[in-house]
Tab-separated table of C-alpha atoms in Angstrom:
chain	number	residue	atom	x	y	z
L	22	MET	CA	-8.353	-2.691	-5.626
L	23	LYS	CA	-7.622	-4.027	-2.148
L	24	MET	CA	-4.049	-5.175	-2.062
L	25	ILE	CA	-1.026	-6.030	0.031
L	26	LEU	CA	2.434	-4.985	-1.097
L	27	PHE	CA	5.396	-6.768	0.379
L	28	GLY	CA	9.054	-7.456	-0.184
L	29	ALA	CA	12.321	-7.527	1.723
L	30	PRO	CA	13.508	-4.394	3.539
L	31	GLY	CA	15.037	-2.153	0.886
L	32	SER	CA	13.062	-3.726	-1.960
L	33	GLY	CA	11.426	-0.386	-2.764
L	34	LYS	CA	7.923	-1.376	-1.709
L	35	GLY	CA	7.320	1.963	0.013
L	36	THR	CA	8.198	3.840	-3.178
L	37	GLN	CA	5.952	1.605	-5.278
L	38	ALA	CA	3.135	1.916	-2.717
L	39	ALA	CA	3.290	5.708	-3.041
L	40	ARG	CA	3.171	5.496	-6.841
L	41	LEU	CA	0.254	3.058	-6.786
L	42	GLU	CA	-1.547	5.306	-4.314
L	43	LYS	CA	-1.511	8.113	-6.900
L	44	ARG	CA	-2.378	5.842	-9.807
L	45	LEU	CA	-5.274	4.048	-8.104
L	46	SER	CA	-6.468	6.960	-5.928
L	47	VAL	CA	-6.588	4.702	-2.870
L	48	PRO	CA	-4.588	5.144	0.363
L	49	ALA	CA	-1.281	3.380	0.934
L	50	ILE	CA	-1.326	2.296	4.565
L	51	SER	CA	1.857	1.675	6.521
L	52	THR	CA	1.398	-0.230	9.774
L	53	GLY	CA	3.859	1.981	11.646
L	54	ASN	CA	2.154	5.158	10.481
L	55	ILE	CA	-1.360	4.080	11.422
L	56	LEU	CA	-0.161	2.756	14.775
L	57	ARG	CA	1.347	6.161	15.611
L	58	ALA	CA	-1.777	7.946	14.324
L	59	ALA	CA	-4.131	5.724	16.338
L	60	ILE	CA	-2.158	6.398	19.510
L	61	LYS	CA	-2.000	10.148	18.807
L	62	ASN	CA	-5.738	10.370	18.055
L	63	GLY	CA	-6.685	8.429	21.182
L	64	GLU	CA	-8.624	5.776	19.267
L	65	GLU	CA	-9.788	2.721	21.211
L	66	MET	CA	-7.300	0.284	19.703
L	67	GLY	CA	-4.652	3.011	19.760
L	68	LEU	CA	-5.040	3.352	23.526
L	69	LYS	CA	-4.629	-0.410	23.877
L	70	ALA	CA	-1.456	-0.233	21.767
L	71	LYS	CA	-0.148	2.698	23.811
L	72	ALA	CA	-0.288	0.608	26.989
L	73	TYR	CA	2.116	-1.915	25.428
L	74	VAL	CA	4.363	0.774	23.910
L	75	ASP	CA	4.602	2.632	27.241
L	76	ALA	CA	5.552	-0.628	28.943
L	77	GLY	CA	8.286	-1.233	26.355
L	78	GLN	CA	6.526	-4.321	24.988
L	79	LEU	CA	5.705	-5.403	21.441
L	80	VAL	CA	2.150	-4.587	20.400
L	81	PRO	CA	0.288	-7.939	19.967
L	82	ASP	CA	-0.914	-8.959	16.502
L	83	ALA	CA	-4.557	-8.782	17.609
L	84	VAL	CA	-4.204	-5.109	18.548
L	85	ILE	CA	-2.321	-4.231	15.340
L	86	ILE	CA	-4.977	-5.975	13.250
L	87	GLY	CA	-7.719	-4.185	15.189
L	88	ILE	CA	-6.067	-0.860	14.364
L	89	ILE	CA	-5.793	-1.839	10.696
L	90	LYS	CA	-9.458	-2.880	10.598
L	91	GLU	CA	-10.462	0.486	12.086
L	92	ARG	CA	-8.331	2.280	9.497
L	93	LEU	CA	-9.778	0.266	6.611
L	94	ALA	CA	-13.314	1.153	7.759
L	95	LYS	CA	-12.684	4.850	7.062
L	96	PRO	CA	-14.353	6.455	4.006
L	97	ASP	CA	-11.142	6.864	1.976
L	98	CYS	CA	-10.780	3.056	1.856
L	99	GLU	CA	-14.213	2.446	0.294
L	100	ASN	CA	-12.721	2.010	-3.190
L	101	GLY	CA	-9.671	0.081	-2.062
L	102	PHE	CA	-6.371	0.353	-0.216
L	103	ILE	CA	-2.740	-0.729	-0.294
L	104	LEU	CA	-1.320	-2.356	2.827
L	105	ASP	CA	2.406	-1.620	2.818
L	106	GLY	CA	4.405	-4.364	4.498
L	107	PHE	CA	1.596	-6.047	6.422
L	108	PRO	CA	0.950	-8.849	7.222
L	109	ARG	CA	4.497	-9.905	8.073
L	110	ASN	CA	3.790	-13.577	8.777
L	111	ILE	CA	1.164	-16.263	8.212
L	112	PRO	CA	-0.540	-15.896	11.647
L	113	GLN	CA	-1.074	-12.186	10.899
L	114	ALA	CA	-2.484	-13.048	7.464
L	115	GLU	CA	-4.838	-15.609	9.010
L	116	ALA	CA	-5.967	-13.095	11.636
L	117	LEU	CA	-6.541	-10.444	8.965
L	118	GLU	CA	-8.694	-12.902	7.017
L	119	ALA	CA	-10.584	-13.856	10.182
L	120	GLN	CA	-11.439	-10.171	10.678
L	121	GLY	CA	-13.245	-10.254	7.344
L	122	VAL	CA	-10.694	-8.127	5.464
L	123	GLU	CA	-10.861	-9.257	1.822
L	124	ILE	CA	-7.705	-8.919	-0.289
L	125	ASP	CA	-7.779	-8.913	-4.114
L	126	LYS	CA	-4.059	-8.981	-4.936
L	127	VAL	CA	-0.778	-9.516	-3.120
L	128	LEU	CA	2.126	-7.873	-4.935
L	129	ASN	CA	5.538	-9.294	-4.091
L	130	ILE	CA	8.629	-7.338	-5.205
L	131	GLU	CA	11.624	-9.631	-5.618
L	132	VAL	CA	15.153	-8.293	-5.105
L	133	SER	CA	18.273	-10.396	-4.494
L	134	ASP	CA	19.871	-10.291	-1.049
L	135	GLU	CA	23.070	-8.968	-2.624
L	136	GLU	CA	21.223	-6.029	-4.180
L	137	ILE	CA	19.337	-5.341	-0.941
L	138	GLU	CA	22.616	-5.212	0.964
L	139	ARG	CA	24.134	-2.904	-1.654
L	140	ARG	CA	21.140	-0.565	-1.496
L	141	LEU	CA	20.835	-0.377	2.277
L	142	THR	CA	24.499	-0.277	3.280
L	143	GLY	CA	25.069	2.476	0.698
L	144	ARG	CA	22.312	4.705	2.054
L	145	ARG	CA	23.282	7.939	3.764
L	146	VAL	CA	21.163	10.611	5.403
L	147	CYS	CA	21.897	14.179	6.415
L	148	GLN	CA	22.326	14.421	10.168
L	149	ARG	CA	20.790	17.907	10.116
L	150	CYS	CA	17.917	17.952	7.555
L	151	GLU	CA	17.540	14.174	6.904
L	152	ALA	CA	17.872	14.531	3.117
L	153	PRO	CA	18.485	11.021	1.671
L	154	TYR	CA	21.473	9.948	-0.447
L	155	HIS	CA	23.165	6.816	-1.741
L	156	ILE	CA	26.918	6.577	-2.253
L	157	ALA	CA	26.471	5.024	-5.727
L	158	ASP	CA	22.912	5.718	-6.895
L	159	ASN	CA	22.410	9.242	-5.550
L	160	PRO	CA	25.734	10.642	-4.292
L	161	PRO	CA	26.120	14.176	-2.926
L	162	LYS	CA	28.137	16.712	-4.919
L	163	SER	CA	30.785	16.700	-2.181
L	164	GLU	CA	31.534	13.411	-0.422
L	165	GLY	CA	29.970	13.244	3.026
L	166	VAL	CA	28.310	16.671	2.753
L	167	CYS	CA	24.601	17.373	2.217
L	168	ASP	CA	23.788	19.301	-0.970
L	169	VAL	CA	20.785	20.917	0.733
L	170	CYS	CA	22.117	22.279	4.012
L	171	GLY	CA	25.808	21.359	4.206
L	172	GLY	CA	25.242	18.987	7.099
L	173	ALA	CA	27.245	15.794	7.647
L	174	LEU	CA	25.994	12.600	6.007
L	175	ILE	CA	25.774	9.521	8.182
L	176	ARG	CA	24.822	5.863	7.826
L	177	ARG	CA	22.048	4.909	10.208
L	178	ASP	CA	22.670	2.028	12.594
L	179	ASP	CA	19.967	-0.122	10.954
L	180	ASP	CA	21.792	0.178	7.618
L	181	SER	CA	24.983	-1.475	8.879
L	182	PRO	CA	25.889	-4.720	7.050
L	183	GLU	CA	25.294	-6.849	10.162
L	184	THR	CA	21.870	-5.320	10.822
L	185	VAL	CA	20.819	-5.599	7.181
L	186	ARG	CA	21.718	-9.296	7.117
L	187	GLY	CA	19.761	-9.819	10.323
L	188	ARG	CA	16.690	-8.099	8.889
L	189	LEU	CA	16.946	-10.219	5.743
L	190	ARG	CA	17.200	-13.376	7.841
L	191	VAL	CA	14.003	-12.457	9.722
L	192	PHE	CA	12.279	-11.666	6.412
L	193	HIS	CA	13.190	-15.047	4.904
L	194	GLU	CA	12.132	-16.948	8.021
L	195	SER	CA	8.882	-15.121	8.859
L	196	THR	CA	7.575	-13.195	5.861
L	197	GLU	CA	8.675	-15.186	2.822
L	198	PRO	CA	6.337	-18.114	3.617
L	199	LEU	CA	3.472	-15.700	2.857
L	200	LYS	CA	4.290	-16.040	-0.840
L	201	GLY	CA	3.218	-19.682	-0.854
L	202	TRP	CA	0.226	-18.962	1.396
L	203	TYR	CA	-1.199	-16.313	-0.948
L	204	GLU	CA	-0.145	-18.190	-4.079
L	205	ARG	CA	-2.334	-21.115	-3.035
L	206	LYS	CA	-5.234	-18.649	-2.802
L	207	GLY	CA	-4.519	-17.434	-6.331
L	208	LYS	CA	-3.763	-13.886	-5.189
L	209	LEU	CA	0.026	-13.610	-5.496
L	210	VAL	CA	1.629	-11.466	-8.206
L	211	THR	CA	5.437	-11.349	-8.279
L	212	VAL	CA	7.547	-8.656	-9.947
L	213	VAL	CA	11.328	-8.778	-10.191
L	214	ALA	CA	12.674	-5.292	-9.441
L	215	ARG	CA	14.412	-3.517	-12.314
L	216	GLU	CA	17.429	-1.224	-12.123
L	217	SER	CA	15.363	1.966	-12.170
L	218	VAL	CA	12.337	2.887	-10.065
L	219	SER	CA	10.386	3.831	-13.215
L	220	ASP	CA	11.071	0.482	-14.896
L	221	THR	CA	9.979	-1.353	-11.748
L	222	SER	CA	6.807	0.762	-11.650
L	223	ALA	CA	6.051	-0.133	-15.271
L	224	ALA	CA	6.527	-3.846	-14.450
L	225	VAL	CA	4.232	-3.498	-11.424
L	226	LEU	CA	1.477	-1.849	-13.448
L	227	ALA	CA	1.770	-4.496	-16.168
L	228	ALA	CA	1.612	-7.321	-13.608
L	229	LEU	CA	-1.514	-5.797	-12.076
L	230	GLY	CA	-3.106	-5.354	-15.515
L	231	LEU	CA	-3.137	-1.574	-15.193
L	232	GLY	CA	-1.129	-0.749	-18.327
L	233	ALA	CA	1.270	2.171	-18.655
L	234	THR	CA	1.043	5.373	-16.665
């Protein structure tokens, strides 16, 4: 299966991508990860991207899509792939299509803005070992102290309420229109996130016609 998985920041799409990767035995591909890998490996499109990164500029869509096309041409993608969080807007989707990249399914994970804000603003990470926590869903044994190494737990800047609301605003303005775009092509599948990761995974598998794990 060749699919795109998208949802708002904090919707859990990365977690579901990892689970689908194991279930389907196809790679889950994060744009940020392949961009860093392409630059590190000195690939042609990676070198083009590096020029923009070094200049402190945003990497153009055409370069990002070129990197994705190169990644999708690798042998491990022969039986399918999962694009995690890309495309992020309709022009990127149109460019991806123009490159001849065929998509079978687009899985959209729906989570309310209120729940997204609760999830992200409650996240904490160990300043020393980066172990993840959540003040309500996965609290440490001692408040503000990492169970693993005893380091101090902090909230990252991008998890502040103001930043989270800004990221949600960008998502609604730029990425959400993709739902209608892919729905008109008959490729959109929407799943409303459940309280637990496992229940959401079960709903995802059912929506994709894959049955239980």
